PDB file of C-alpha atoms in Angstrom:
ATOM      1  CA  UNK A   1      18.870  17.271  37.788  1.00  0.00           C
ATOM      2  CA  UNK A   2      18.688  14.734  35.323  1.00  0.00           C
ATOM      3  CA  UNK A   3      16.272  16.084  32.905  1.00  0.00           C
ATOM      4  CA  UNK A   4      16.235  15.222  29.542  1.00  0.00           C
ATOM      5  CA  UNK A   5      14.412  15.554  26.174  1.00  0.00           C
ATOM      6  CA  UNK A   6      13.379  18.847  27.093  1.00  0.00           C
ATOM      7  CA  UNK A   7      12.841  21.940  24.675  1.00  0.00           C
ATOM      8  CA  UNK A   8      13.286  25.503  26.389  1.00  0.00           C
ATOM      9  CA  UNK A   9      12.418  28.384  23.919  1.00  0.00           C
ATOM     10  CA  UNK A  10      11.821  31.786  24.851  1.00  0.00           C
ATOM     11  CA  UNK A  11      12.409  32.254  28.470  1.00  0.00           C
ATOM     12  CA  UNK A  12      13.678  34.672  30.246  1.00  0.00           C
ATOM     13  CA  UNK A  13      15.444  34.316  33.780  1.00  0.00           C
ATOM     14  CA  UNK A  14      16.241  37.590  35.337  1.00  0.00           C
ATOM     15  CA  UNK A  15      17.763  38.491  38.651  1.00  0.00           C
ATOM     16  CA  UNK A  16      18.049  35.236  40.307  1.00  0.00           C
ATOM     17  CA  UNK A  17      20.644  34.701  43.201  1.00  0.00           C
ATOM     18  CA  UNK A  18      22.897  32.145  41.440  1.00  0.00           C
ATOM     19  CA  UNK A  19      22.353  30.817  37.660  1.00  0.00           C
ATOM     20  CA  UNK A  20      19.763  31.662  35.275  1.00  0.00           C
ATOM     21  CA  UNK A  21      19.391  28.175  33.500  1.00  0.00           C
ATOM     22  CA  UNK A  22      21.505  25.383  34.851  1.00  0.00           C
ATOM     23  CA  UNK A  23      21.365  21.534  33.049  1.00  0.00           C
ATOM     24  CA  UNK A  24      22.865  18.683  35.462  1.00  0.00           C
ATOM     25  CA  UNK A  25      23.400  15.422  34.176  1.00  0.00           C
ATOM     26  CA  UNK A  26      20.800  16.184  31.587  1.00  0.00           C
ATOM     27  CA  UNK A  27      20.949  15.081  27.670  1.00  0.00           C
ATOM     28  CA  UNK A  28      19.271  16.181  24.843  1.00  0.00           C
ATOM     29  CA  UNK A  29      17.708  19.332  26.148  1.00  0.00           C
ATOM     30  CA  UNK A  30      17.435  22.415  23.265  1.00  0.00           C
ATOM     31  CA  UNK A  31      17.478  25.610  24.497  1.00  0.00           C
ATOM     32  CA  UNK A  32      16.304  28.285  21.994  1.00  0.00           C
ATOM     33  CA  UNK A  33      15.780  32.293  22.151  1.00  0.00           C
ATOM     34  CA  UNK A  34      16.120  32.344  25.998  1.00  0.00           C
ATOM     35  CA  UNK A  35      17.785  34.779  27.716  1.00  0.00           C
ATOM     36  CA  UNK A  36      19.494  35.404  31.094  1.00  0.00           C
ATOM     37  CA  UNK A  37      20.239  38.822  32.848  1.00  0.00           C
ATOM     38  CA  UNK A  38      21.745  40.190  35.588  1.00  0.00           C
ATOM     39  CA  UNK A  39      21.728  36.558  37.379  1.00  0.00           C
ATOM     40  CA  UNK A  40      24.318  36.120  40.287  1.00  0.00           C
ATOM     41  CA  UNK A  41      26.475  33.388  39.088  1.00  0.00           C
ATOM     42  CA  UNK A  42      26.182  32.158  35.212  1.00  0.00           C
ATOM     43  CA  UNK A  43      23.572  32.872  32.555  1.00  0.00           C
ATOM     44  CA  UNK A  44      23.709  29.001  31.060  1.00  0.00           C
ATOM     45  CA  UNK A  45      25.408  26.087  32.928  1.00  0.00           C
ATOM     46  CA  UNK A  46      25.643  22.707  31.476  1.00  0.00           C
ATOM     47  CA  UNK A  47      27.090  20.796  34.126  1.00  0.00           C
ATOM     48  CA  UNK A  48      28.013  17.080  33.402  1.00  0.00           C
ATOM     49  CA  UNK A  49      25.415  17.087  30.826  1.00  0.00           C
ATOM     50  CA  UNK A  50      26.036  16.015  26.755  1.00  0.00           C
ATOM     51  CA  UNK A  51      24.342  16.206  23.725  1.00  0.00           C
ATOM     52  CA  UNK A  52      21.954  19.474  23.949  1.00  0.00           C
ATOM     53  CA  UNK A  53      21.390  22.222  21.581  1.00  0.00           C
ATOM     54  CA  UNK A  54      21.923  26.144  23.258  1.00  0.00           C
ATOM     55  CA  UNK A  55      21.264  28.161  19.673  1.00  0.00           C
ATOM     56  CA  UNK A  56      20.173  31.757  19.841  1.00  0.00           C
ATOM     57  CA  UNK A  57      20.530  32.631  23.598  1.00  0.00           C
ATOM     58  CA  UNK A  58      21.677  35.267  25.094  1.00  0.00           C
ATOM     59  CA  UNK A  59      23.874  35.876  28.685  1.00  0.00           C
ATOM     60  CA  UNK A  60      24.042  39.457  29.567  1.00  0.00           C
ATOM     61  CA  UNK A  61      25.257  41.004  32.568  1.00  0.00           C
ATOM     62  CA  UNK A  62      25.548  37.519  34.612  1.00  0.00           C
ATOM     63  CA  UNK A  63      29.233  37.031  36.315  1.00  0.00           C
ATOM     64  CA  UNK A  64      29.688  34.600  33.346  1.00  0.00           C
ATOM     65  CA  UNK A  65      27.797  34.177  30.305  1.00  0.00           C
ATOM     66  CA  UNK A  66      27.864  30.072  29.561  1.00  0.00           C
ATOM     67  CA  UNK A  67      29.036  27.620  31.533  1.00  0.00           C
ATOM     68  CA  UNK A  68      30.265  23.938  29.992  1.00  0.00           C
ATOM     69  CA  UNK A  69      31.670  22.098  33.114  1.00  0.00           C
ATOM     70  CA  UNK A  70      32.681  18.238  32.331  1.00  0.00           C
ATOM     71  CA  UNK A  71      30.294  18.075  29.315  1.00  0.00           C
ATOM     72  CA  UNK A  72      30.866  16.878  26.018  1.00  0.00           C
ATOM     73  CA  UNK A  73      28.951  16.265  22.652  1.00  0.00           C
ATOM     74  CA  UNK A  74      27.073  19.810  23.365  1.00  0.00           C
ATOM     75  CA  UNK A  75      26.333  22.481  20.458  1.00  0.00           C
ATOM     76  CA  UNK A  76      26.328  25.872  21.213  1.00  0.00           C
ATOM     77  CA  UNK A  77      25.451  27.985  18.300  1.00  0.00           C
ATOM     78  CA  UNK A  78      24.429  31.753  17.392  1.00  0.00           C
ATOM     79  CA  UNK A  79      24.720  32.608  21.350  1.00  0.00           C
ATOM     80  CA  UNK A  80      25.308  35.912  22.557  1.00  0.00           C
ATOM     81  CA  UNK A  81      27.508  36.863  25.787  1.00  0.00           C
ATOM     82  CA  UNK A  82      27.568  40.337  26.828  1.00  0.00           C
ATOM     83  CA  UNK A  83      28.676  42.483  29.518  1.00  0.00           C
ATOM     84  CA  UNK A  84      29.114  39.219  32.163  1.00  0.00           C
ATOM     85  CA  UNK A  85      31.389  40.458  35.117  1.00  0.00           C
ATOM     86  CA  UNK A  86      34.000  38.003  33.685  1.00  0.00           C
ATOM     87  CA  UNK A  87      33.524  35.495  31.045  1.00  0.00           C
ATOM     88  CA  UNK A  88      31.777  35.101  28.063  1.00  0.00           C
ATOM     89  CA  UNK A  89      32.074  31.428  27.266  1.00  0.00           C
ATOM     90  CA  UNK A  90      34.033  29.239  29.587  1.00  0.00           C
ATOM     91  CA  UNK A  91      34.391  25.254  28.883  1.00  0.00           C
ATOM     92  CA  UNK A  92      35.837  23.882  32.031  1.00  0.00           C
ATOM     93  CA  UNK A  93      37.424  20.219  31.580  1.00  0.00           C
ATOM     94  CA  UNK A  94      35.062  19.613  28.595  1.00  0.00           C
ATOM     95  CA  UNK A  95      35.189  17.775  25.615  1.00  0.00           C
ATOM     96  CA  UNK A  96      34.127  17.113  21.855  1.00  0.00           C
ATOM     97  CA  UNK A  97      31.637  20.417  22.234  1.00  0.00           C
ATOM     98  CA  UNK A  98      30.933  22.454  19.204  1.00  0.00           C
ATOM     99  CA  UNK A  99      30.958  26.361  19.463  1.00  0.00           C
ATOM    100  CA  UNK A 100      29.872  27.916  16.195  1.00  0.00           C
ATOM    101  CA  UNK A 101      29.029  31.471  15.318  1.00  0.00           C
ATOM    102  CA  UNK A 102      28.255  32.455  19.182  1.00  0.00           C
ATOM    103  CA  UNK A 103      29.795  36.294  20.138  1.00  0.00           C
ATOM    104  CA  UNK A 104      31.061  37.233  23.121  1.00  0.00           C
ATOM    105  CA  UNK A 105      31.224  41.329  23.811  1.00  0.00           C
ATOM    106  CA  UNK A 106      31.968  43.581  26.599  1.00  0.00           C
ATOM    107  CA  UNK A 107      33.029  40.967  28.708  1.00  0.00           C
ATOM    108  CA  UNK A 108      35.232  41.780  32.070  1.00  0.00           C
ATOM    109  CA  UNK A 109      37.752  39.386  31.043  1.00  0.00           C
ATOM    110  CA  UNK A 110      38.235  36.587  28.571  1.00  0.00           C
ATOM    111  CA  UNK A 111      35.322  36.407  25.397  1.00  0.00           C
ATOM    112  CA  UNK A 112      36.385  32.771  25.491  1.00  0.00           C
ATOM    113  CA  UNK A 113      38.190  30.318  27.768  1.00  0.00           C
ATOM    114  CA  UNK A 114      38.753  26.849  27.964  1.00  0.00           C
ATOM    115  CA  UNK A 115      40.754  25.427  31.177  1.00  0.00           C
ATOM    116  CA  UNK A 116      42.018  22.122  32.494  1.00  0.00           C
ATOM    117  CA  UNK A 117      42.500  23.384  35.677  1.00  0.00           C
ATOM    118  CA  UNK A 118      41.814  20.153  37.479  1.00  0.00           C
ATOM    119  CA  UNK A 119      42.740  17.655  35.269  1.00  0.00           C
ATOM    120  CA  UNK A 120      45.181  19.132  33.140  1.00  0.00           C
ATOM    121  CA  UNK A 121      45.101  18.242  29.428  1.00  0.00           C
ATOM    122  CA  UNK A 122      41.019  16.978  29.984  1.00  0.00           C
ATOM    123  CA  UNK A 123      39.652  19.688  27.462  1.00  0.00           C
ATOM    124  CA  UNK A 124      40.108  18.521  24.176  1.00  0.00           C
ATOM    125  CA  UNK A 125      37.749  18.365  21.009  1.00  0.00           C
ATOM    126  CA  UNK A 126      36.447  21.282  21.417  1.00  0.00           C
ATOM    127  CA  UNK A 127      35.330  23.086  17.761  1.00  0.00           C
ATOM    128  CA  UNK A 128      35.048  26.724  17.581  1.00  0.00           C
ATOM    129  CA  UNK A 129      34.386  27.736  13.858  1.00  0.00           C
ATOM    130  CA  UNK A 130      33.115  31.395  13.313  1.00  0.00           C
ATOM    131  CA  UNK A 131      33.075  32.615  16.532  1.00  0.00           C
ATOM    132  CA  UNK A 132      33.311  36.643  17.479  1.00  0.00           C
ATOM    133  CA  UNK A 133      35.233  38.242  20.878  1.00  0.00           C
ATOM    134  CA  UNK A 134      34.849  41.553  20.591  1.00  0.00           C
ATOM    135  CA  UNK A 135      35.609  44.753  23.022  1.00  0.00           C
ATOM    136  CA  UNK A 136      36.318  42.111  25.761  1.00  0.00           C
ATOM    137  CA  UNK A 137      38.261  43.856  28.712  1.00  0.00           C
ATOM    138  CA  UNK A 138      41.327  40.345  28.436  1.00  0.00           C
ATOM    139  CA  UNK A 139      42.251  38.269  25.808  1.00  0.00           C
ATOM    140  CA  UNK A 140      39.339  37.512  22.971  1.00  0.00           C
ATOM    141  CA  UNK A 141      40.463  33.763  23.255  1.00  0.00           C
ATOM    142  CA  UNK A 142      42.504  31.683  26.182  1.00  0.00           C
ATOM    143  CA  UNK A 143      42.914  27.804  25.456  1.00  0.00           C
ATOM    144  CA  UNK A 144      44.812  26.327  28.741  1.00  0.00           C
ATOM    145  CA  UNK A 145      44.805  22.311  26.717  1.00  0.00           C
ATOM    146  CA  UNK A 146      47.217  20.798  25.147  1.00  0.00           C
ATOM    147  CA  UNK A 147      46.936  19.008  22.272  1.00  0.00           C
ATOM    148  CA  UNK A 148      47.654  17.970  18.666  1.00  0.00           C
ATOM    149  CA  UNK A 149      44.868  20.663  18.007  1.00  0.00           C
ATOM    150  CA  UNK A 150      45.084  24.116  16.495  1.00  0.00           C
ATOM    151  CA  UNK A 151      48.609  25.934  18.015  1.00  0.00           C
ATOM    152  CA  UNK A 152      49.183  22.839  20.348  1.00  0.00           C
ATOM    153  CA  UNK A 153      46.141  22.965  22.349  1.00  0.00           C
ATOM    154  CA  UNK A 154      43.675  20.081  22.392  1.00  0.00           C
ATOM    155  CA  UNK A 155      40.892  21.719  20.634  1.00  0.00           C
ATOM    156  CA  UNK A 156      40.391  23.115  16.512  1.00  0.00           C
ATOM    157  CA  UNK A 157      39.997  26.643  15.856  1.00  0.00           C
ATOM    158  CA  UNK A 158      38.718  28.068  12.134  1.00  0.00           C
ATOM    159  CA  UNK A 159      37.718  31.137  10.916  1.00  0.00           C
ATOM    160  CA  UNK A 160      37.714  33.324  14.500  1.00  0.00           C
ATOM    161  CA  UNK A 161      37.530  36.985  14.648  1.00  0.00           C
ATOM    162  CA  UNK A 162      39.306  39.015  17.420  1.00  0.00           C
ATOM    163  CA  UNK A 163      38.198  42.809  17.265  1.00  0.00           C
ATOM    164  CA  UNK A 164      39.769  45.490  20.212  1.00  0.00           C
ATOM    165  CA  UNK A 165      39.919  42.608  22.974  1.00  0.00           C
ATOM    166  CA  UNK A 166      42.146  44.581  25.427  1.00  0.00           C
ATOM    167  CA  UNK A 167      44.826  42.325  26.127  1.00  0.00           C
ATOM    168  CA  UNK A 168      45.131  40.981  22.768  1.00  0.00           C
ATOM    169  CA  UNK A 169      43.829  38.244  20.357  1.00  0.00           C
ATOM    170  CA  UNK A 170      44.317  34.955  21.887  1.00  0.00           C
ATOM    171  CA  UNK A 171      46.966  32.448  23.898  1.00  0.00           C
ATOM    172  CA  UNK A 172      48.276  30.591  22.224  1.00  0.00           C
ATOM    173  CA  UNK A 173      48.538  33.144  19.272  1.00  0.00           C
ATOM    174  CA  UNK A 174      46.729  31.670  16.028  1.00  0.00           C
ATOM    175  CA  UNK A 175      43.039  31.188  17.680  1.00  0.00           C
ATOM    176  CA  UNK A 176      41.566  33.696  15.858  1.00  0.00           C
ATOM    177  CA  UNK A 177      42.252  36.674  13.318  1.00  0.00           C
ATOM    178  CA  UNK A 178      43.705  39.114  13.534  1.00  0.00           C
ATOM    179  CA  UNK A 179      45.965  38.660  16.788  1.00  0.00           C
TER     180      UNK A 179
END
């Protein structure tokens, strides 16, 4: 808790009985090339934490892939979530993050979510430029906000792709391409 300046590259966390790498109140951490697998909980949590790096990582077969609880200013770039027992990427009352050219794959439900659930209208900022859902058993995109952002929500959405996601493209419609 409350570690910061740090620069993770190249673990691996495997098989651990609740999160693979897990950031609490902790700023300006990069985490590079690291991977989590078959952890019991979440791959990557950043849990009230801002301003680190997450590029290249990958999340596979956690219950969810990344984790951005109540944390804002964060980067999350080139990062892979695959085969999690629910999500790929959720951002969970979080704010002014940037999401860029991360996929989510084979995911039991959502490739992407953000949610307001506690403080509705909280998740806002949010970028997602470039970002894949592919073959993901729900919806390739879910954005619960509400905003002046892309389709009324409270975040900005460019240049998504949405391939076979079995429930569809995205809610609100207009998240990504093609629906």
């Amino acid at each position: 808790n409350g570690s910061s300046f740090n620069h993770l590259v190249g673990n691996t966390s495997t098989d651990n009985s609740e999160r693979g790498f897990f950031t609490t109140f902790s700023n300006d951490n990069i985490l590079t090339r690291n991977t989590a697998r078959s952890n019991n909980t979440v791959g990557f949590v950043l849990n009230h934490s801002t301003d680190n790096t997450l590029e290249r990582n990958k999340s596979i077969d956690n219950s969810l892939g990344f984790n951005t609880r109540f944390s804002s200013g964060n980067l999350l770039v080139k990062n892979q979530a695959e085969k999690n027992l629910t999500r790929g990427f959720l951002l969970f009352n979080a704010s002014a993050n940037t999401l860029e050219l991360n996929r989510a794959r084979d995911n039991a439900l959502e490739g992407f979510f953000v949610v307001t659930e506690s403080f509705p209208g909280s998740a806002g900022d949010n970028i997602f430029t470039r970002n894949k859902s592919q073959k993901n058993d729900d919806l390739g995109f879910r954005d619960d906000s509400l905003g002046t952002g892309t389709t009324g929500t409270g975040n900005i959405y460019t240049n998504n792709k949405c391939i076979a996601n079995s429930a569809g493209g995205s809610a609100p419609d207009g998240l990504c391409s093609p629906q």
